[in-house]
């Protein structure tokens, strides 16, 4: 009986120890869970703060990269634009030079010629009238932006500034041709006046009066008609400076008060001749009439 009680107490004691151990384990587990609970939020908060800091650094780096790309793009665009402007100006100058060369080559038989210079090209403009080669003038062009006349021998009374302002920068061909027109017309008018003074001075009773541009001529001349010598005064005005024939002609008879039908016809005939023929050709026709008159008297 006692042994049975002792066994029961031992089992109870053994069961109590196990239960006690289980309670201790349970307490320890609860204590461990409690000790871990505050640690997890602290780590999470720390990680979140680190993530936020890294995100801020990332956004800052992205902004800096974006700004850098924008600066590079702007710089590249500016360089490209400058390069384009340089190329464009160079192309314009090259085209202008090729244009001048083409003009000189195409019209080398019309009085235009040229040669290369360190600045660009020197253009020579040779003038002529009725197949007679007359004065030559040169024009030193600097092929740059804008085109510039470096030096020239164009007479001061030729409207070079007006022609330059109108055509030099926009139409080099028209500029050269317009200048040629003025120079050829001036040389043609001068040639006619020179011929009158040298070859037909016998017809003049007074020296020929002319201005530097040779667009205003005044002279007194004699013509034999019907075995009589008549004296005339002529005034020739060339309003068109690109023309070699006068635009206004006035013929009078010095000291003549009353007019006659014959005089009016003679006046109209002389004025028509001066308007339609070069000056020296008019006096050449007067010489032929005198020759015809002399022959009629002989025979």
mmCIF file of N, CA and C in Angstrom, residues 5 19 77 83 89 115 134 137 147 150 161 166 168 212 214 218 224 226 283:
data_model
loop_
_atom_site.group_PDB
_atom_site.id
_atom_site.type_symbol
_atom_site.label_atom_id
_atom_site.label_comp_id
_atom_site.label_asym_id
_atom_site.label_seq_id
_atom_site.Cartn_x
_atom_site.Cartn_y
_atom_site.Cartn_z
ATOM 1 N N UNK A 5 1.445 4.236 -2.911
ATOM 2 C CA UNK A 5 1.351 5.690 -2.712
ATOM 3 C C UNK A 5 2.622 6.382 -3.140
ATOM 4 N N UNK A 19 5.277 19.716 -16.054
ATOM 5 C CA UNK A 19 4.386 20.871 -16.253
ATOM 6 C C UNK A 19 5.119 22.165 -15.999
ATOM 7 N N UNK A 77 23.738 72.126 -80.532
ATOM 8 C CA UNK A 77 22.901 72.865 -81.478
ATOM 9 C C UNK A 77 23.552 74.177 -81.875
ATOM 10 N N UNK A 83 28.402 76.224 -87.340
ATOM 11 C CA UNK A 83 29.049 75.519 -88.430
ATOM 12 C C UNK A 83 28.229 75.667 -89.712
ATOM 13 N N UNK A 89 27.950 80.621 -95.505
ATOM 14 C CA UNK A 89 28.657 81.794 -96.016
ATOM 15 C C UNK A 89 29.738 81.381 -97.006
ATOM 16 N N UNK A 115 41.142 88.249 -114.042
ATOM 17 C CA UNK A 115 42.172 87.356 -113.538
ATOM 18 C C UNK A 115 42.058 87.279 -112.023
ATOM 19 N N UNK A 134 38.300 100.803 -127.787
ATOM 20 C CA UNK A 134 38.541 102.095 -127.131
ATOM 21 C C UNK A 134 39.172 101.885 -125.749
ATOM 22 N N UNK A 137 38.845 99.723 -118.661
ATOM 23 C CA UNK A 137 38.741 100.087 -117.248
ATOM 24 C C UNK A 137 38.801 98.813 -116.424
ATOM 25 N N UNK A 147 30.142 91.330 -100.884
ATOM 26 C CA UNK A 147 31.054 91.658 -101.982
ATOM 27 C C UNK A 147 31.480 93.120 -101.878
ATOM 28 N N UNK A 150 37.353 96.795 -104.134
ATOM 29 C CA UNK A 150 38.572 97.215 -103.445
ATOM 30 C C UNK A 150 39.214 98.413 -104.141
ATOM 31 N N UNK A 161 28.374 104.147 -107.769
ATOM 32 C CA UNK A 161 27.727 103.895 -106.475
ATOM 33 C C UNK A 161 26.269 103.472 -106.655
ATOM 34 N N UNK A 166 22.461 98.954 -106.408
ATOM 35 C CA UNK A 166 21.311 98.281 -107.028
ATOM 36 C C UNK A 166 21.565 96.799 -107.290
ATOM 37 N N UNK A 168 25.158 94.883 -107.013
ATOM 38 C CA UNK A 168 26.380 94.139 -106.680
ATOM 39 C C UNK A 168 26.115 92.955 -105.759
ATOM 40 N N UNK A 212 32.420 116.627 -119.392
ATOM 41 C CA UNK A 212 33.254 115.455 -119.130
ATOM 42 C C UNK A 212 32.556 114.156 -119.518
ATOM 43 N N UNK A 214 30.437 113.825 -121.847
ATOM 44 C CA UNK A 214 30.119 113.866 -123.288
ATOM 45 C C UNK A 214 28.648 113.589 -123.560
ATOM 46 N N UNK A 218 27.837 120.975 -128.007
ATOM 47 C CA UNK A 218 27.393 122.180 -128.712
ATOM 48 C C UNK A 218 28.457 122.559 -129.723
ATOM 49 N N UNK A 224 27.426 123.306 -147.372
ATOM 50 C CA UNK A 224 27.193 123.913 -148.684
ATOM 51 C C UNK A 224 25.948 123.296 -149.316
ATOM 52 N N UNK A 226 23.267 124.167 -152.691
ATOM 53 C CA UNK A 226 22.900 125.010 -153.842
ATOM 54 C C UNK A 226 23.933 126.123 -154.058
ATOM 55 N N UNK A 283 28.398 113.907 -140.476
ATOM 56 C CA UNK A 283 29.288 114.813 -141.223
ATOM 57 C C UNK A 283 29.933 114.099 -142.418
#
